[in-house]
Amino acid sequence: MEAAMNTVSVKDTAFVSNPSALSYTPSRVASGKVKQVRFLDSEVAYWQTATQHYMVNGSSTNPPKAANVHALDGTRLLVVVCENKILLYDLNTRKPYEVPRAVLDNKTPTCVTFLFRGGQYAPGGQPDADNLMTSPVLAIGCSDGAVRLLHLATLRVVGKLVGNHKASISCLSTLPTKAAFKLADDQQQSAARGSKQAATKRSDQTSAAAAAATPPVFTPSVDLVLGGDSAGALWVWEPFRVPLGSPDREIGPKMSWAGHSAEVWAACLTPGPEDPELASARVFTSGADHRLVAWDASSFSELWRTKLDAKSPATSLAYSHRYFNLSGAHALLATVNGPGVVAAYTLASLPPEKGLRTCANLAGLTPPGTKKVPKAYTVAVSPVRPNLAAVGTNTGMAFMTFDRMYPLPVAAMPLRNLAEAHVSPALRLPHEPAAASYVAHVGDSVTLVACTAVERDVGGVKQLVPQVVSQERLGDAAGRTGRAIVGVSSTGEYVSVCWPASRSYAVYYRTLAATWQQVDGGLGVDVAWHSHRNMFAVLEEPLPPAPSQGKPRKWKKEDPKLAAAEAAVLAQTLAAATVVRIRALDGLGVSVVCQQVALSGDVPVALHGGPLLGIALKRMTSSGAELSGEEASPVLQFLSWNGINKVGPELPEPSLVAWDPTLRYLALAYLRQVQIFRAQPQLESIGSLPIAGTTSVAWGIRQLYIATPTSVLVAFVAAEEGPQGGFSLLDGPLGDAGAQRSGGATLQFVQLAALTGTTATSSLRADSSGADASLPGPCSRPAGPVALLGPRQGNLWMVNSLGQSVLVPLSHPGIRARCLCAQGDLVGAVAVARHGLVASQHDSLASFLHLQGGVPGAHLALMGLQGLSLEMEAELCMATGQWRRACVCCEALLRGCNDRLAVAAALSSGTPFTLPGQIEPTPGVTAPLATPAVTGAAAAAPEAVPAAKQQQQMWGIMGFGGLFVDNYQLPKDAETVEDLDKKHDPLAKGQIAWGAPLQRDWQFTDAPKRPSSTGENGDAKPESLNGGAGLVAAATAVAAAAQPPLASALSLAMRLVEGSQAAGITDVTRRAAQLLLAHRSSLAPPQLARLAARMAEVGMLQEITGLVDSSVASGSHQGQAVGFVAAALTGDLERLQRALQSSGTDALAALQANTYRLPSARATEACWNRALQEIGSAAATHPTASYAYYMVTQSGF
């Protein structure tokens, strides 16, 4: 193998050898036959530890964190067990390693399994609280009957598992022990003595009480090794019960027994019956004796044994967890040394005709011309999508899907109060004993389960885990087989269960005596509930006619056309009898609302509940291919619950339909995306999330929780959205909030749980760890399919594929504050952010809440966060109408200041503030933050203000009331603002050099001289810069030596100009426009055009005149266009004419002069004619050119 890889580059020039592998010198011993091939990376560690944890321990503790196996960081190993060596090939770095047979005492390796949970004597140091080792151990079965333990970090054998046998090890499997909470021996003895002498000795009573009060000690799981040999024996070893370190360290078996009469070929761990509280795993083994045997995973006692076909022994086993085992799922897949793949029922010993069913026959799947009969040797199931399987055969690999992934038969009970979804520090709600309740169809019963969250000490680590409070049996489901569809009414008084395979349904009602009673039932394949009424719809489909029991006549040949016609007639008859009926419930009474929903001849196939009744039709459509991601899909039509009126357009049917509790939003989950619609006042799409493969959804208030095979996410929907909004991934600070807003972002989502250990998850965000993180890193997602129940008391609850409740905490301040804000609890959100997040993360939360918009009081509440930046404060001031304070913030940003405390101190004292490294304001020039009355010593730098006083100045004496009043007034004189502009503003007097090009940088070395004007009597007098002129002069002086302002500050000032003009605050508009004019070199031509338009709206015509001259003189086409726009806004035709002439646009100048009959009309016409003649002469010089010559006259061409 190694030699072939090293010589590939000689035969194929496109192949590039890995430089790290050039120094690798393979051993001269050939690899020999390949015995087994397996992958080993962080994902394998996660799936093995997580799935085994839930099978053996349930949800009493959290699964171990596979990310702690640091030896697998950044590696993807391909482990190949060969006859003469073991090869480990890193697929990331393409670097090979090998374990020669000499390391294994010259014994032939046969199989391998991976050990991740160590014990007290685990190699490589002390494991974590879950006994997870930093480096896995490879248990390698050998031909001498021993299992050698290879430490991956050192590639050295650290121990040997032996027994009193010499048969070769044929298969290996890893089995974890059951974790438990136990009392220490001394505590148990003390408790025993205290219980015997409690009546006589008070000291013993004290010791017993102390022992009882002492929390139990947690004993984590430890990996065991289950091995089968060629003689049919099964062995169980506990490898970490003694110190390891040398190859000669031998460990005897924990137990052994004769499991088969011939060689053991395969072993597989599977879960037992689904139970909300208890977990019981099983081990299946198969061998050459054609037996399939089930063993208890704890006691290893035999449960049952089934004999397979004599010609089809099971050579490979794999578990596929598609839905509940108690629902009749045949979840154990096996290859039977032939072309078929069979599935077995794992919970009971059934006859082969019931306990086994054929999944696929590969004989018809081979390519044409293949002479070999396919034989399946091994099968593997995708851990992400359990309905996908890969089968290895002698003719190649076969990838198959057995059936679709149906939702789990679980439904959440509705919340009594929507405020219970998240724990708010501002609301004092009564404590409920049960945090989450759900109805599950488990086996032959329908059960209501109530759970709560408890905190447990697991090896010194506090873990929040679910605990079952109570279980209620609703009814018996005996005689119904197959998967079930569970539904709950809006009040939680009624529960429906439908069995599509049995074509029946039942509705249960909770009576006043707290007992459940069936009130309705009958024929049906699907049931959907109204969102806020005790009303449901049932899809009734008749049973197909039973086949004829008589023998067909052999002498009569069957006509295929006739058979097809009969099948079509039968399908048409069944379709005509398929109807949708609507019924209402009142206590124990049932009434019919609609006997048959009018569908205009369409055949219904599925129902979806909500405020509107969604009916999926058999008719296919391709109009919504961009939504569904498929070329054709069934039609989804919404109707009113009277069964008559159609609502909205026809849509492609999604896999899931979910309405939020306020009935304002609708989520449709498709193959490649999740589409969000606004339902009021009309159905309208507001955005989509690029989340593929959604398996379950649950709504909170403006929060959509989404589960996929690999992650769990939460999406926040803005209160005020625009149609066709985008999305943004909140994996850290939002960055430029303006960019997000301009893009119409209405949906933001964050990942709550993911497959721990994957590269994409660990590098998803930079702030995913540490106390300063604005958002938490994704926690471990439960393995297998899940059904989301929704947020309950600050945690996201879900049910896994074993019927057990699992929770994802939402207690991180960043997540909790966002959820509270979406729920409408702004005071609680700000309180959580203030106490839980560091000040540097306040801006990130404020950006998120600012994008949400539409929440009354949101911007005012955000002003209480002390860590806000000056830019965010300006955003919030504009949102709350504090235009003058926003103007001060914008000025500080344009001057390069982002210190909120300095601005607050300047506002409170009325003195100008000096920035670090900034030039002092020009003597005699009053800073814009100072009032006109401040002179002399008062204009000096302010004294150092204590931090407490600064906080008081910024936030007010009580709460943050100081920011609720926009009490900052810009300086004004007795005259009007227009008079000040004409009398004092240097812009109006033409004393600012507008002729400089637009893109020219600031080149001033000295501060500009103080401008002067002539008085009425002709005497020159100094110009007072109080008011608008002072603002521009000071800003110009600062910008002379400072760096150009940030683009975000310029954009903020531009929005301030537009917003204040729209609000009618013209004085703020003029001040902000003058600030932007002072930094005109940093503005783009489109921004200058917008600025000129706003200046014209507030009467700043003289300033626009200067903008015309500078824009035309810039020489660029965009700058000239800005000059034309500015000239047109002034209404001065002569200035516009001069701008057109100076820019060289002779045609436009001639047209404008001719249209308005200007004195320069004839001159501009002559200039245009000369330009046309030059064009014509240039064209005539070309031999093949044809041209037309036009003469411009007063009457036209």
XYZ file of C-alpha atoms in Angstrom, residues 311-905:
595
model
C -28.005 -20.052 4.434
C -27.980 -16.489 5.747
C -25.965 -15.963 8.942
C -25.588 -12.364 10.169
C -22.081 -11.170 9.391
C -22.486 -7.534 10.481
C -24.805 -5.575 12.806
C -25.680 -1.876 13.020
C -28.346 0.051 14.930
C -30.587 2.546 13.118
C -32.559 4.773 15.489
C -35.279 6.109 13.205
C -38.154 6.287 15.710
C -39.356 4.582 18.904
C -38.620 0.869 19.218
C -41.872 0.401 21.111
C -43.688 1.723 18.060
C -42.615 -1.370 16.198
C -39.467 -0.128 14.524
C -37.177 -2.865 13.215
C -34.041 -0.927 14.076
C -31.254 -3.547 14.070
C -29.814 -3.873 10.560
C -27.852 -6.971 9.570
C -26.105 -8.292 6.492
C -26.753 -11.996 5.959
C -23.913 -13.107 3.681
C -26.091 -12.636 0.645
C -27.639 -9.925 -1.504
C -30.136 -8.883 1.170
C -30.131 -6.534 4.152
C -32.594 -7.428 6.911
C -33.923 -5.519 9.921
C -34.747 -7.101 13.268
C -37.075 -6.094 16.105
C -34.960 -5.594 19.226
C -37.417 -5.742 22.129
C -38.909 -9.226 22.054
C -38.319 -12.696 20.702
C -40.694 -12.939 17.764
C -41.033 -15.545 15.028
C -38.739 -14.821 12.109
C -41.694 -13.856 9.914
C -42.542 -11.061 12.420
C -39.234 -10.285 14.047
C -37.301 -9.932 10.763
C -38.122 -8.073 7.593
C -36.120 -7.577 4.424
C -35.037 -3.969 3.895
C -33.377 -4.238 0.512
C -32.297 -6.739 -2.096
C -29.095 -5.683 -3.793
C -29.410 -8.196 -6.606
C -31.371 -5.769 -8.737
C -29.107 -2.813 -8.024
C -25.905 -4.046 -9.664
C -24.847 -2.384 -12.938
C -25.798 -4.184 -16.155
C -23.242 -6.724 -17.272
C -22.027 -7.551 -13.774
C -21.644 -11.299 -13.491
C -21.027 -11.453 -9.767
C -23.922 -12.025 -7.420
C -23.690 -9.277 -4.776
C -22.908 -10.382 -1.258
C -23.241 -7.885 1.580
C -20.427 -8.142 4.101
C -20.871 -5.117 6.342
C -23.376 -2.365 7.057
C -22.947 1.064 8.693
C -25.596 3.607 9.665
C -25.155 7.370 9.477
C -25.238 8.794 13.022
C -26.591 12.111 11.724
C -29.399 10.640 9.596
C -30.276 7.188 10.923
C -32.424 6.404 7.873
C -29.296 6.385 5.672
C -27.084 3.297 5.524
C -24.006 2.204 3.625
C -23.534 -1.446 2.696
C -20.215 -2.930 1.649
C -20.446 -5.740 -0.905
C -18.179 -7.722 -3.168
C -19.274 -5.534 -6.099
C -18.896 -2.110 -4.475
C -20.572 0.199 -1.985
C -24.330 0.672 -1.822
C -25.860 3.752 -0.205
C -29.533 3.382 0.688
C -32.311 5.176 2.508
C -34.906 2.938 4.113
C -37.725 5.367 4.913
C -38.252 9.037 5.712
C -37.452 10.505 9.113
C -40.844 10.835 10.796
C -41.281 13.177 13.788
C -41.143 11.527 17.178
C -44.572 10.749 18.728
C -44.236 13.575 21.247
C -46.237 16.777 21.811
C -45.559 19.560 24.319
C -48.237 20.724 26.724
C -48.931 24.469 26.317
C -47.701 27.022 28.826
C -50.251 28.587 31.149
C -48.335 31.861 31.108
C -46.014 32.781 28.248
C -43.825 34.705 30.697
C -42.767 31.365 32.218
C -40.610 30.623 29.181
C -37.685 32.622 30.576
C -36.831 33.552 34.143
C -36.894 37.332 34.488
C -35.341 39.255 37.399
C -38.108 41.844 37.017
C -41.074 39.452 37.280
C -41.911 37.361 40.330
C -43.877 34.406 39.039
C -45.170 31.579 41.235
C -42.839 28.615 41.241
C -44.233 25.713 39.284
C -43.215 22.206 40.407
C -43.007 21.009 36.793
C -41.008 23.024 34.301
C -41.992 21.071 31.196
C -44.750 18.596 30.407
C -45.201 16.514 27.307
C -47.327 13.677 25.977
C -45.545 10.687 24.482
C -46.818 7.534 22.842
C -44.612 4.798 24.261
C -45.506 1.241 23.384
C -49.086 0.351 24.256
C -49.780 3.472 26.337
C -50.122 7.220 25.953
C -48.360 8.939 28.859
C -48.235 12.508 30.187
C -44.783 13.210 31.650
C -43.943 16.196 33.874
C -40.297 17.163 34.382
C -38.286 19.725 36.263
C -34.654 20.828 36.237
C -32.404 19.944 39.189
C -28.766 20.731 39.872
C -26.424 17.857 40.632
C -22.806 17.677 41.655
C -21.114 15.450 39.095
C -17.518 14.947 40.067
C -17.205 18.456 41.473
C -18.968 20.026 38.479
C -22.468 21.448 38.818
C -24.778 20.109 36.129
C -28.373 21.065 35.400
C -30.210 17.875 34.449
C -33.897 16.962 34.006
C -35.813 14.930 36.551
C -39.219 13.303 36.068
C -41.779 14.617 38.559
C -44.807 12.527 37.600
C -46.256 10.267 34.913
C -49.938 9.912 34.041
C -51.366 7.210 31.835
C -53.902 8.702 29.426
C -55.106 5.609 27.674
C -54.357 2.224 26.212
C -53.093 1.839 22.652
C -53.306 -1.934 22.445
C -53.958 -3.284 18.988
C -52.516 -0.210 17.220
C -49.139 -0.666 15.564
C -46.739 1.564 13.743
C -45.705 5.128 14.416
C -48.124 7.574 16.015
C -48.965 11.258 15.561
C -49.571 13.026 18.897
C -51.367 16.371 19.214
C -52.511 18.631 22.063
C -55.247 21.261 22.118
C -54.503 24.902 22.877
C -55.786 24.581 26.463
C -54.080 21.259 27.175
C -57.406 19.649 28.100
C -57.492 17.366 25.070
C -54.874 15.019 23.636
C -55.150 13.227 20.309
C -53.226 10.212 19.065
C -53.455 9.002 15.481
C -52.070 5.771 14.041
C -51.802 6.117 10.236
C -50.912 2.455 9.711
C -54.036 1.340 11.603
C -56.132 4.206 10.137
C -57.543 5.118 13.530
C -57.395 7.950 16.033
C -58.460 8.680 19.613
C -59.083 11.893 21.582
C -58.655 11.965 25.378
C -60.107 14.555 27.783
C -58.915 15.448 31.265
C -61.935 15.496 33.519
C -62.478 17.605 36.612
C -61.436 14.615 38.699
C -57.935 14.784 37.106
C -58.521 11.557 35.194
C -58.327 11.016 31.459
C -61.229 9.701 29.426
C -61.583 8.993 25.711
C -64.254 11.246 24.192
C -63.849 10.616 20.471
C -62.268 8.201 18.050
C -62.725 6.545 14.727
C -61.294 6.306 11.251
C -58.435 8.684 10.491
C -54.855 8.966 9.290
C -54.047 12.500 10.507
C -55.335 14.988 13.104
C -54.682 18.749 13.383
C -55.758 21.154 16.161
C -56.974 24.734 16.158
C -54.471 27.152 17.693
C -56.822 28.722 20.288
C -60.060 26.726 20.254
C -61.017 23.198 21.262
C -61.514 22.235 17.639
C -59.720 19.669 15.475
C -59.744 18.341 11.926
C -59.387 14.676 11.035
C -58.370 13.212 7.690
C -60.410 10.092 7.038
C -59.099 7.588 4.529
C -60.943 4.281 4.060
C -59.239 0.947 4.363
C -58.307 -0.695 1.053
C -60.363 -3.787 0.167
C -58.923 -7.072 1.344
C -57.407 -9.248 -1.410
C -59.437 -12.175 -2.627
C -58.718 -15.432 -0.765
C -59.685 -17.761 -3.679
C -57.073 -19.303 -5.937
C -56.767 -17.641 -9.322
C -57.483 -19.745 -12.332
C -54.262 -20.906 -13.876
C -55.662 -21.338 -17.348
C -56.687 -17.671 -17.556
C -53.857 -15.310 -18.368
C -54.002 -11.940 -16.565
C -54.087 -8.865 -18.783
C -51.628 -6.189 -17.506
C -53.674 -3.369 -19.030
C -56.774 -4.621 -17.306
C -54.905 -4.877 -13.992
C -53.639 -1.322 -14.348
C -57.140 -0.089 -15.124
C -58.549 -1.871 -12.080
C -55.826 -0.335 -9.890
C -56.623 3.125 -11.253
C -60.331 2.642 -10.551
C -59.534 1.468 -7.005
C -57.267 4.476 -6.364
C -59.936 6.813 -7.697
C -62.535 5.208 -5.459
C -60.332 5.563 -2.369
C -59.502 9.166 -3.276
C -63.184 10.018 -3.641
C -63.862 8.588 -0.186
C -60.997 10.530 1.457
C -62.450 13.533 3.270
C -61.505 16.092 5.912
C -63.990 16.680 8.730
C -63.889 19.399 11.399
C -65.213 18.771 14.909
C -65.554 20.873 18.058
C -65.259 19.714 21.669
C -66.988 20.973 24.792
C -66.201 18.887 27.829
C -67.295 15.361 26.983
C -69.432 16.517 24.073
C -68.417 16.382 20.409
C -70.116 18.336 17.616
C -69.515 18.433 13.863
C -68.530 21.860 12.513
C -67.955 20.819 8.899
C -69.013 17.473 7.535
C -66.650 17.693 4.570
C -64.149 20.423 3.686
C -64.652 21.734 0.156
C -61.488 20.929 -1.800
C -62.842 21.193 -5.382
C -61.947 17.628 -6.255
C -58.412 17.660 -4.797
C -57.311 14.706 -2.686
C -55.952 15.592 0.810
C -52.907 13.743 2.095
C -51.929 15.563 5.312
C -53.139 18.197 7.786
C -51.414 21.072 9.598
C -52.997 22.891 12.543
C -52.984 26.525 13.632
C -55.278 29.560 13.323
C -55.711 28.420 9.718
C -56.200 24.832 8.672
C -53.408 23.730 6.357
C -54.252 20.873 3.993
C -51.605 19.185 1.856
C -53.037 18.027 -1.467
C -51.963 15.153 -3.642
C -51.663 17.497 -6.597
C -48.040 18.395 -7.356
C -46.699 21.861 -8.084
C -43.375 23.245 -9.241
C -44.150 26.933 -8.696
C -42.387 27.046 -5.319
C -39.226 25.180 -6.267
C -37.111 28.011 -4.842
C -38.816 27.480 -1.478
C -38.966 23.716 -1.225
C -35.717 22.968 -3.037
C -37.453 20.265 -5.067
C -38.649 20.260 -8.641
C -42.160 19.198 -7.656
C -43.873 18.901 -4.275
C -47.452 18.547 -2.981
C -49.564 21.667 -2.672
C -50.292 23.257 0.717
C -53.481 25.310 0.905
C -54.674 27.210 3.984
C -58.385 27.364 4.725
C -60.518 28.914 7.415
C -61.857 26.571 10.066
C -65.346 26.738 8.633
C -64.042 24.502 5.842
C -65.186 26.795 3.060
C -62.932 29.814 2.498
C -59.418 29.499 1.106
C -56.812 31.844 2.587
C -53.593 32.827 0.882
C -51.870 31.367 -2.169
C -50.943 27.774 -2.824
C -47.542 26.897 -1.396
C -45.306 23.853 -1.715
C -45.870 21.579 1.256
C -43.190 21.938 3.927
C -42.001 19.212 6.243
C -43.078 21.233 9.313
C -45.573 24.041 9.950
C -45.387 26.078 13.174
C -47.275 29.166 14.405
C -45.922 31.406 17.141
C -47.966 31.849 20.361
C -49.124 35.336 19.340
C -50.319 34.004 15.945
C -48.383 36.754 14.156
C -45.709 34.639 12.523
C -45.650 31.387 10.608
C -42.606 29.159 10.036
C -42.449 26.677 7.171
C -39.523 24.247 7.222
C -38.366 23.084 3.808
C -35.557 20.881 2.626
C -32.925 23.604 2.356
C -34.321 26.549 4.307
C -36.827 27.756 6.877
C -39.208 30.390 5.567
C -40.719 32.923 7.971
C -44.052 34.565 7.117
C -45.971 37.378 8.734
C -49.605 36.353 9.128
C -51.092 39.748 10.008
C -52.598 41.678 8.335
C -51.902 39.374 5.409
C -49.642 36.421 4.667
C -46.299 37.901 3.642
C -42.781 36.493 3.568
C -40.371 38.420 5.783
C -37.241 36.326 5.354
C -35.657 32.916 5.279
C -32.997 31.099 7.240
C -30.480 28.991 5.291
C -30.929 26.010 7.613
C -31.221 22.667 5.836
C -32.679 19.431 7.137
C -34.946 20.814 9.873
C -36.384 17.974 11.975
C -38.274 19.882 14.690
C -39.319 23.459 15.484
C -40.815 25.205 18.522
C -41.888 28.820 18.962
C -41.437 31.225 21.815
C -42.465 34.868 21.625
C -40.531 36.106 18.575
C -38.120 33.190 19.064
C -38.012 30.181 16.773
C -36.063 27.170 18.029
C -34.883 24.853 15.263
C -33.416 21.356 15.520
C -31.411 19.771 12.709
C -29.536 16.463 12.664
C -26.362 18.278 13.697
C -27.359 21.328 15.763
C -29.998 23.259 17.691
C -30.471 26.951 16.909
C -32.647 29.861 17.984
C -33.776 32.572 15.553
C -35.002 35.967 16.743
C -37.627 37.732 14.653
C -37.706 41.528 14.664
C -40.884 43.265 15.768
C -41.062 45.477 12.689
C -39.866 43.810 9.529
C -39.764 44.653 5.894
C -40.707 42.135 3.228
C -38.020 39.761 2.025
C -35.639 40.526 4.849
C -32.229 38.974 5.142
C -30.533 37.275 8.048
C -27.426 37.655 10.144
C -25.504 35.117 12.217
C -24.945 36.371 15.754
C -21.617 34.704 16.433
C -20.207 37.744 18.107
C -20.641 41.520 17.921
C -22.835 42.576 15.052
C -20.263 44.924 13.647
C -21.687 47.857 11.690
C -25.256 48.153 12.826
C -26.031 50.485 9.979
C -25.016 47.899 7.421
C -27.273 45.361 9.027
C -30.151 47.801 9.046
C -29.696 48.908 5.472
C -29.753 45.294 4.373
C -33.187 44.843 5.913
C -32.031 42.278 8.445
C -35.048 40.997 10.364
C -33.875 37.543 11.448
C -30.866 36.772 13.615
C -29.996 33.302 14.814
C -27.397 31.759 17.076
C -26.305 28.165 17.555
C -27.178 26.714 20.966
C -26.007 23.107 20.596
C -23.872 21.286 18.064
C -21.871 18.130 17.557
C -19.130 18.756 20.085
C -15.672 18.288 18.656
C -16.316 19.115 15.019
C -13.950 21.619 13.462
C -16.759 23.839 12.198
C -18.305 24.126 15.645
C -15.105 24.735 17.603
C -13.982 27.554 15.283
C -17.429 29.046 14.739
C -16.901 32.140 16.838
C -14.003 33.798 18.509
C -15.815 34.753 21.704
C -17.319 31.357 22.450
C -15.428 30.910 25.709
C -14.482 32.948 28.707
C -16.358 35.257 31.010
C -16.238 38.118 28.499
C -18.201 36.233 25.824
C -21.297 38.013 24.567
C -22.700 34.674 23.399
C -21.989 31.207 24.770
C -20.285 28.498 22.827
C -22.548 25.710 21.552
C -23.073 22.931 24.048
C -23.320 19.241 23.224
C -26.357 18.280 21.197
C -28.195 15.078 22.172
C -27.355 12.250 19.806
C -30.069 11.097 17.439
C -33.459 12.608 16.540
C -35.058 15.040 18.990
C -38.457 16.707 19.382
C -38.351 20.282 20.678
C -40.767 21.228 23.455
C -39.808 24.902 23.632
C -38.372 27.235 26.287
C -39.506 26.560 29.849
C -38.200 28.417 32.924
C -34.973 29.500 31.290
C -34.103 26.206 29.575
C -34.823 24.748 26.160
C -36.508 21.382 26.630
C -36.557 18.523 24.166
C -37.207 14.778 24.030
C -34.641 12.435 22.527
C -35.225 9.272 20.542
C -35.330 7.203 23.760
C -38.333 9.115 25.147
C -36.167 10.941 27.713
C -36.324 14.661 28.415
C -33.169 16.667 27.708
C -32.540 20.351 28.339
C -30.209 22.974 26.916
C -29.608 25.826 29.395
C -30.397 29.357 28.247
C -28.868 30.924 31.344
C -25.971 32.706 29.654
C -26.537 36.463 30.078
C -26.157 37.124 26.359
C -28.800 34.556 25.382
C -31.049 35.264 28.345
C -31.107 39.012 27.727
C -31.963 38.504 24.059
C -34.755 36.075 24.906
C -36.214 38.443 27.505
C -36.132 41.317 25.045
C -37.877 39.231 22.382
C -40.437 38.290 25.025
C -41.037 41.994 25.732
C -39.362 42.164 29.163
C -36.981 45.052 28.495
C -36.328 45.895 32.128
C -35.327 42.327 32.842
C -33.140 42.161 29.726
C -31.231 45.299 30.683
C -30.856 44.100 34.271
C -29.443 40.771 33.108
C -27.031 42.492 30.728
C -25.891 45.000 33.330
C -25.088 42.374 35.958
C -24.097 39.447 33.744
C -22.158 40.937 30.834
C -18.981 42.937 31.008
C -19.207 46.519 29.793
C -17.357 45.719 26.563
C -20.220 43.435 25.503
C -23.009 45.953 26.078
C -22.597 47.305 22.556
C -23.170 43.861 21.044
C -26.431 43.432 22.935
C -27.508 46.983 22.162
C -26.875 46.388 18.453
C -29.070 43.310 18.557
C -31.885 45.048 20.431
C -31.593 48.098 18.204
C -32.058 45.890 15.143
C -35.111 44.315 16.747
C -36.904 47.660 16.778
C -40.604 48.052 17.322
C -40.460 47.080 21.006
C -41.919 50.000 22.973
C -39.287 51.572 25.184
C -36.455 49.386 23.885
C -34.115 52.257 23.009
C -34.799 54.114 26.233
C -34.123 51.008 28.277
C -30.855 50.404 26.462
C -29.539 53.790 27.494
C -29.044 52.327 30.965
C -26.159 50.118 29.822
C -22.922 51.712 30.940
C -20.700 49.987 28.389
C -22.314 51.540 25.318
C -20.042 53.195 22.819
C -20.578 56.778 21.766
C -21.706 55.636 18.326
C -24.378 53.379 19.822
C -25.505 56.209 22.105
C -25.936 58.418 19.064
C -27.978 55.666 17.405
C -30.200 55.358 20.453
C -30.557 59.119 20.807
C -31.781 59.353 17.232
C -34.181 56.471 17.804
C -35.620 58.165 20.909
C -35.801 61.656 19.392
C -32.898 63.189 21.323
C -31.563 64.929 18.223
C -29.459 67.566 19.917
C -27.649 65.059 22.087
C -27.113 62.894 19.014
C -25.576 65.901 17.282
C -23.053 66.314 20.096
C -22.169 62.612 19.921
C -21.677 62.824 16.154
C -19.402 65.808 16.520
C -17.272 63.968 19.061
C -17.042 60.956 16.746
C -16.003 63.136 13.829
C -13.298 64.650 16.009
C -11.996 61.162 16.831
C -13.416 60.868 20.338
C -15.254 57.731 21.476
C -15.140 58.394 25.205
C -18.709 58.536 26.440
C -17.723 59.803 29.886
C -15.810 62.743 28.434
C -18.788 63.778 26.344
C -21.082 63.448 29.342
C -18.736 65.572 31.451
